[in-house]
Coordinates of C-alpha atoms in Angstrom, one line a residue:
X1 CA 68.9 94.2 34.1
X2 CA 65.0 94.0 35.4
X3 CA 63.8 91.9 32.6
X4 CA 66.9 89.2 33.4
X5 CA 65.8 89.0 36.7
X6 CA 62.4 88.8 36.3
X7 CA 62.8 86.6 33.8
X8 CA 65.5 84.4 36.1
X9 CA 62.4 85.1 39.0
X10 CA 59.9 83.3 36.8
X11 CA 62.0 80.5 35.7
X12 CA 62.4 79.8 39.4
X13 CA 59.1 80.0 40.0
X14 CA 58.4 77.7 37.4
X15 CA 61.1 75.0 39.0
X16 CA 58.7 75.4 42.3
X17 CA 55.8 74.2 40.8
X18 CA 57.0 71.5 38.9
X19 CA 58.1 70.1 42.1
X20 CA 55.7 70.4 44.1
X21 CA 53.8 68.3 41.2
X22 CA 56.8 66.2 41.5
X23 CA 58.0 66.6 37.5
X24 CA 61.3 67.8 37.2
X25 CA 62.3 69.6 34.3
X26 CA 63.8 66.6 32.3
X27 CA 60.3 64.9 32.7
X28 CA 61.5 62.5 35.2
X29 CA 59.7 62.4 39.0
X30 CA 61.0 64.9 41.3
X31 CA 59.6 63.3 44.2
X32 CA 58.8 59.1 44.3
X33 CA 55.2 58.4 43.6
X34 CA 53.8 56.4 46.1
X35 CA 52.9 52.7 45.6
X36 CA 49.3 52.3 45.2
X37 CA 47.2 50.8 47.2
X38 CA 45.5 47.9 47.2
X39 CA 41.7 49.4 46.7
X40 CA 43.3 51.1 43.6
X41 CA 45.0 48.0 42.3
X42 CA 41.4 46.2 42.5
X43 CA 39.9 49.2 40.4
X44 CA 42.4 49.5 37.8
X45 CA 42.8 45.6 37.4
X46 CA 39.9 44.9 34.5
X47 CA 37.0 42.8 35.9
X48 CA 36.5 39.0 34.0
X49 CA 33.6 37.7 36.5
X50 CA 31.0 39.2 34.1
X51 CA 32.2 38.1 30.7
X52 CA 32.9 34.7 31.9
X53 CA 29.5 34.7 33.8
X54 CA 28.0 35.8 30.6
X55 CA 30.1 33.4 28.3
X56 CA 28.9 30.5 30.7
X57 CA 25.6 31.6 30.7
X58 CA 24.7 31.7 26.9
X59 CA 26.3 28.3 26.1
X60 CA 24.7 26.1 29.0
X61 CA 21.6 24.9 27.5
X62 CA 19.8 25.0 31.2
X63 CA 20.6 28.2 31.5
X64 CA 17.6 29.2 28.7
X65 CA 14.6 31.3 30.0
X66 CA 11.2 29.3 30.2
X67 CA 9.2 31.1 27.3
X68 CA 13.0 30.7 25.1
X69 CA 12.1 26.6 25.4
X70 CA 8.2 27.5 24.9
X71 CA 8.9 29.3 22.0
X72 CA 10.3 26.2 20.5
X73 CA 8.2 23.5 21.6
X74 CA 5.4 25.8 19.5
X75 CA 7.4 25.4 16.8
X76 CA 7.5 21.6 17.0
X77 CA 4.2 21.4 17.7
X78 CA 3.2 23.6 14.4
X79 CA 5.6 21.6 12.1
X80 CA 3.8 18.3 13.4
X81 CA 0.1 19.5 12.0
X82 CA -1.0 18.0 9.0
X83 CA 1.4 14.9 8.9
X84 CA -0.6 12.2 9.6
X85 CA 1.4 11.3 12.9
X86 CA 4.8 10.6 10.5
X87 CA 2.9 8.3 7.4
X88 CA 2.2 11.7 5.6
X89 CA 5.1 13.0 5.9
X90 CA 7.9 13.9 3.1
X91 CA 11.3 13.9 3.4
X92 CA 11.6 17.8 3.6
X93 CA 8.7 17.6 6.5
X94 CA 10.7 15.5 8.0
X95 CA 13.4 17.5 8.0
X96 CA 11.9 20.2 9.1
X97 CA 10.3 18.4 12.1
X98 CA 13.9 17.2 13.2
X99 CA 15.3 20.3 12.5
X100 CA 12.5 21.7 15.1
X101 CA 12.9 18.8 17.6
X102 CA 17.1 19.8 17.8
X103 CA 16.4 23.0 18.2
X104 CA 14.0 22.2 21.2
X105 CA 16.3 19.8 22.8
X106 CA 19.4 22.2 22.1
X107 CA 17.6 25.2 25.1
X108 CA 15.5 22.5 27.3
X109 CA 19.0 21.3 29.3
X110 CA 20.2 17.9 30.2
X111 CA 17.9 17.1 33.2
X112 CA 15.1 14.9 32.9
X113 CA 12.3 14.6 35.8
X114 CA 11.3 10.5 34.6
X115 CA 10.2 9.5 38.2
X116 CA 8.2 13.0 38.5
X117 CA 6.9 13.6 34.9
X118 CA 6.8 10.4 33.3
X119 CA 3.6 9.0 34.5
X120 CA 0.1 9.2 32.8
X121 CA -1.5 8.8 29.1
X122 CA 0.0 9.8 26.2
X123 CA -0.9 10.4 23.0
X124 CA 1.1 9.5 19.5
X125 CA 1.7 12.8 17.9
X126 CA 4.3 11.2 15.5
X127 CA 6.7 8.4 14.7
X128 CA 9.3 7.9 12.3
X129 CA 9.3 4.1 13.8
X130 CA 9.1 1.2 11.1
X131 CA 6.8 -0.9 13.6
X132 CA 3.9 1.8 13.6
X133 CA 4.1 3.6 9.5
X134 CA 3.0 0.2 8.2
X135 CA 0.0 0.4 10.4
X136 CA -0.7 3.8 9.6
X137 CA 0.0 2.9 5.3
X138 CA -2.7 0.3 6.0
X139 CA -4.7 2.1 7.8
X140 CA -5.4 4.6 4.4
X141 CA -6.9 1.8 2.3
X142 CA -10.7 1.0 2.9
X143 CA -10.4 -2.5 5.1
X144 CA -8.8 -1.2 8.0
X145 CA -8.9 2.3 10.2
X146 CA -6.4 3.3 12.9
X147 CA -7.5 5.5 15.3
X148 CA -5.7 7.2 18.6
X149 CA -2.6 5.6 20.0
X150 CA -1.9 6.3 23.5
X151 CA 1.3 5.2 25.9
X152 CA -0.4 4.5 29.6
X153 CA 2.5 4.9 32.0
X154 CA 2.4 3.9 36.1
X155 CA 4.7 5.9 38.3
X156 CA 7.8 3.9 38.5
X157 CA 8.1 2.6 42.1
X158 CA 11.5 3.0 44.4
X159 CA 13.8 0.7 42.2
X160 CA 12.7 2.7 39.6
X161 CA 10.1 0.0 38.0
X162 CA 6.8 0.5 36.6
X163 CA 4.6 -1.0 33.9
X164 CA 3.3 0.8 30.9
X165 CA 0.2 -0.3 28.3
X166 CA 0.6 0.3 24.4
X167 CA -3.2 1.4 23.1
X168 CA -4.5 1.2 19.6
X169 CA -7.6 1.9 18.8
X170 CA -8.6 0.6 15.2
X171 CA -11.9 -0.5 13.0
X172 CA -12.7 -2.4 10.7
X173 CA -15.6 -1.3 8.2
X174 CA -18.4 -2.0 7.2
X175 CA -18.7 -4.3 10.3
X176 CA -17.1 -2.8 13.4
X177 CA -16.9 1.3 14.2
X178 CA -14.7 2.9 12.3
X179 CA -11.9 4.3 14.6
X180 CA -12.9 2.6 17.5
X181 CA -14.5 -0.9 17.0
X182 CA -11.6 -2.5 18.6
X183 CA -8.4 -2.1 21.0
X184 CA -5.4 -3.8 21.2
X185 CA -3.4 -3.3 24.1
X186 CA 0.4 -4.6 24.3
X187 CA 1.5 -4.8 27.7
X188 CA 4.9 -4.3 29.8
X189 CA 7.1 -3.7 32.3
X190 CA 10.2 -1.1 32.5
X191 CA 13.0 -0.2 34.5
X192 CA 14.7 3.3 34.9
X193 CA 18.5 2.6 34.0
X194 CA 19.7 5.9 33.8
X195 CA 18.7 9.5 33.9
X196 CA 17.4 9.5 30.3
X197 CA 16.6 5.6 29.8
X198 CA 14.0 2.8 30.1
X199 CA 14.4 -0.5 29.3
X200 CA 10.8 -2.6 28.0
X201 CA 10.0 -6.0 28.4
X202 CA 7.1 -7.4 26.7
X203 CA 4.5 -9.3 28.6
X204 CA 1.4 -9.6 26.6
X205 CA -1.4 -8.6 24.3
X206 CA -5.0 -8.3 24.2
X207 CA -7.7 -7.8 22.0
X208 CA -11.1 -6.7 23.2
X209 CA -13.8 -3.9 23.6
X210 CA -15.2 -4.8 20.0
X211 CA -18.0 -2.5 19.0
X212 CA -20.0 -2.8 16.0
X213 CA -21.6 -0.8 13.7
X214 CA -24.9 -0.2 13.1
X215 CA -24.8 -2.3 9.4
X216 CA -22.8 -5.3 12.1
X217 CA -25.9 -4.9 14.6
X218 CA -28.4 -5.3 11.8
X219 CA -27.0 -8.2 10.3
X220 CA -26.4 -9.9 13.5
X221 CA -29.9 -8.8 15.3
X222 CA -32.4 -7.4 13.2
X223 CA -34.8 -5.2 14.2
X224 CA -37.8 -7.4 13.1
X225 CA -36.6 -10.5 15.4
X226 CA -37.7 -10.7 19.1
X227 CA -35.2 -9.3 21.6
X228 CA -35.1 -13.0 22.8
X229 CA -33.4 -14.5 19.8
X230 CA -30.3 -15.8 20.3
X231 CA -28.8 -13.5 18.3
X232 CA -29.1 -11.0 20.5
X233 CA -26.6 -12.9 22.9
X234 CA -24.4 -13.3 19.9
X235 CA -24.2 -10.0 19.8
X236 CA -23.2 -9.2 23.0
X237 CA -20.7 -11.8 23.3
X238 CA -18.9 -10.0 20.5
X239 CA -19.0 -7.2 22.2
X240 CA -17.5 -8.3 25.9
X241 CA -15.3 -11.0 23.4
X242 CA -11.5 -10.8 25.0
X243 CA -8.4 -13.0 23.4
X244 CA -5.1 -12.4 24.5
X245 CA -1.8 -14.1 24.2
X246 CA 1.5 -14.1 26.1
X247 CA 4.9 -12.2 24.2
X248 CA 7.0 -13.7 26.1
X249 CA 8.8 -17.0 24.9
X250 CA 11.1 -19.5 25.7
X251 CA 14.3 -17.6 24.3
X252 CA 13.2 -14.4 25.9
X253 CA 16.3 -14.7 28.3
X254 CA 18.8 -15.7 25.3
X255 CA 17.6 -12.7 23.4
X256 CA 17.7 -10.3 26.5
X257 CA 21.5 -11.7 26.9
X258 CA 22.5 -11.4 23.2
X259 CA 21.1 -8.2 22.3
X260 CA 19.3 -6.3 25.7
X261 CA 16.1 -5.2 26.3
X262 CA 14.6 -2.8 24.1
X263 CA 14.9 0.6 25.1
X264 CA 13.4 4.1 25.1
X265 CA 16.2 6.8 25.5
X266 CA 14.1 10.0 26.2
X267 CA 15.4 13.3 25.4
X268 CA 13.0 15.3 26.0
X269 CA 9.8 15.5 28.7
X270 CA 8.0 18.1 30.8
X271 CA 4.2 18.0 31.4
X272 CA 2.7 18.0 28.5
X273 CA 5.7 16.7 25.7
X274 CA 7.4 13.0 25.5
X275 CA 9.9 12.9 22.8
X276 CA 12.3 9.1 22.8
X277 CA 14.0 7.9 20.5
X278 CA 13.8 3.5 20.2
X279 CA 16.8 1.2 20.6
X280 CA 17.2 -0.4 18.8
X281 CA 15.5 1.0 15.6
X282 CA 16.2 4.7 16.1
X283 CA 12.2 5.6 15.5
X284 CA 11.1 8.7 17.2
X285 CA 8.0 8.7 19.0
X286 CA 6.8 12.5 19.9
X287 CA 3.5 11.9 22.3
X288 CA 1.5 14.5 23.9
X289 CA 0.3 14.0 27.9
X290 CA -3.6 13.7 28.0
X291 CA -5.7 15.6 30.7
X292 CA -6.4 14.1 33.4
X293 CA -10.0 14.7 32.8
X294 CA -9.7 13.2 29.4
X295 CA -7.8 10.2 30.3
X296 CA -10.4 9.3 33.2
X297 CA -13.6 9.4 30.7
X298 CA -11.8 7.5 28.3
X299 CA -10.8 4.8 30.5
X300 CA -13.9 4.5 32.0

């Protein structure tokens, strides 16, 4: 008779605790839960801020770290050495020299700073343009040199226009200095059209700053003939000799109509890199901003 009661006493017992945990003994609540708050709904709810912070931030280009775009533009500069500026270059350089400029242009973002970054001398890295290989192919046989080619941009002004000189400096053995015994400048004006495009107009070209080589001094002023002769002034009206021409024609304005201006859509610039592609044409033209210290001892 004690162990039934004791045994009834703990079952009872048991009954108590369960509902003061408020679990009855078939498992259902004894006693309503209460509704939870709305500080606990917040923490049970799982968080998507983060993942779609972090989704957005790997696949916007702009959102890439400074030495990430660094990084590549090392690359592009490295897969550049040793191709002649595009006329030594095989189709699997080539290749690999695109491959290097998407993957630049893929972590640099869509903004470009023309008005800001554009201005200043540039020099031609490499081209896969058809106007400037041939020069380059002629350049390797023994009548001709071609030396640095350099883009001269102003600042563009309020309306976004500015002008811009086309530099080539060339030789022509045994006669002039190799390299550098002439320059032909093209000149022209451009407009900023969009965010990532100028358009050109041709205005004119000039050829001038003719140096000769020792073998061309010789011949034209020997060193047995008085200073007086007049082939000393020959000689230096060679040198200061000057002849330019006009590019624009009469069916400038029917061309411009028909087909547009040429243009330069840029896809990539920062201080020191200029990469455009031509329209039309589709030559790329990668160019590398000269010091300022540079470009002012050149030009003077």
């Amino acid at each position: 008779g004690r162990r039934t009661v004791a045994t009834r006493g703990r079952r009872g017992m048991m009954k108590y605790l369960r509902a003061e945990r408020g679990v009855a003994v078939g498992g259902r609540a004894a006693f309503p839960s209460p509704p939870p708050t709305a500080a606990a709904r917040a923490r049970a709810r799982p968080s998507l801020a983060p993942a779609a912070a972090a989704s957005s931030s790997s696949s916007s280009p702009s959102s890439s770290s400074a030495s990430e775009v660094e990084a590549r533009k090392g690359e592009l500069i490295s897969a550049l050495v040793g191709v002649g500026r595009g006329a030594d270059a095989g189709l699997g350089k080539r290749a690999a020299i695109e491959e290097a400029q998407a993957n630049l242009e893929s972590v640099s973002g869509s903004a470009i700073d023309i008005k800001g970054a554009l201005e200043g001398k540039w020099k031609l890295l490499y081209t896969t343009s058809l106007d400037l290989l041939p020069i380059f192919w002629f350049g390797m046989t023994n009548l001709t040199s071609v030396g640095d080619i350099y883009q001269q941009f102003d600042a563009p002004d309020e309306n976004g226009k500015g002008s811009v000189k086309n530099i080539i400096s060339a030789g022509l053995p045994p006669f002039l200095e190799d390299y550098s015994g002439l320059t032909l400048t093209v000149s022209a004006s451009y407009e900023v059209v969009s965010p990532r495009q100028i358009t050109l107009r041709f205005q004119e070209a000039e050829v001038g700053d003719l140096a000769l080589s020792d073998l061309g001094k010789t011949l034209l002023a020997p060193a047995i003939l008085p200073r007086g002769f007049p082939n000393f002034r020959l000689m230096q009206l060679i040198q200061d000799f000057r002849a330019s021409a006009p590019l624009a024609t009469p069916f400038d304005s029917v061309t411009r109509n028909a087909v547009g201006n040429p243009t330069l859509l840029l896809t990539y610039l920062d201080d020191t890199l200029l990469i455009g592609r031509a329209l039309p044409g589709g030559g790329i033209y990668m160019l590398e901003k000269e010091a300022e210290e540079e470009a002012k001892s050149e030009s003077s």
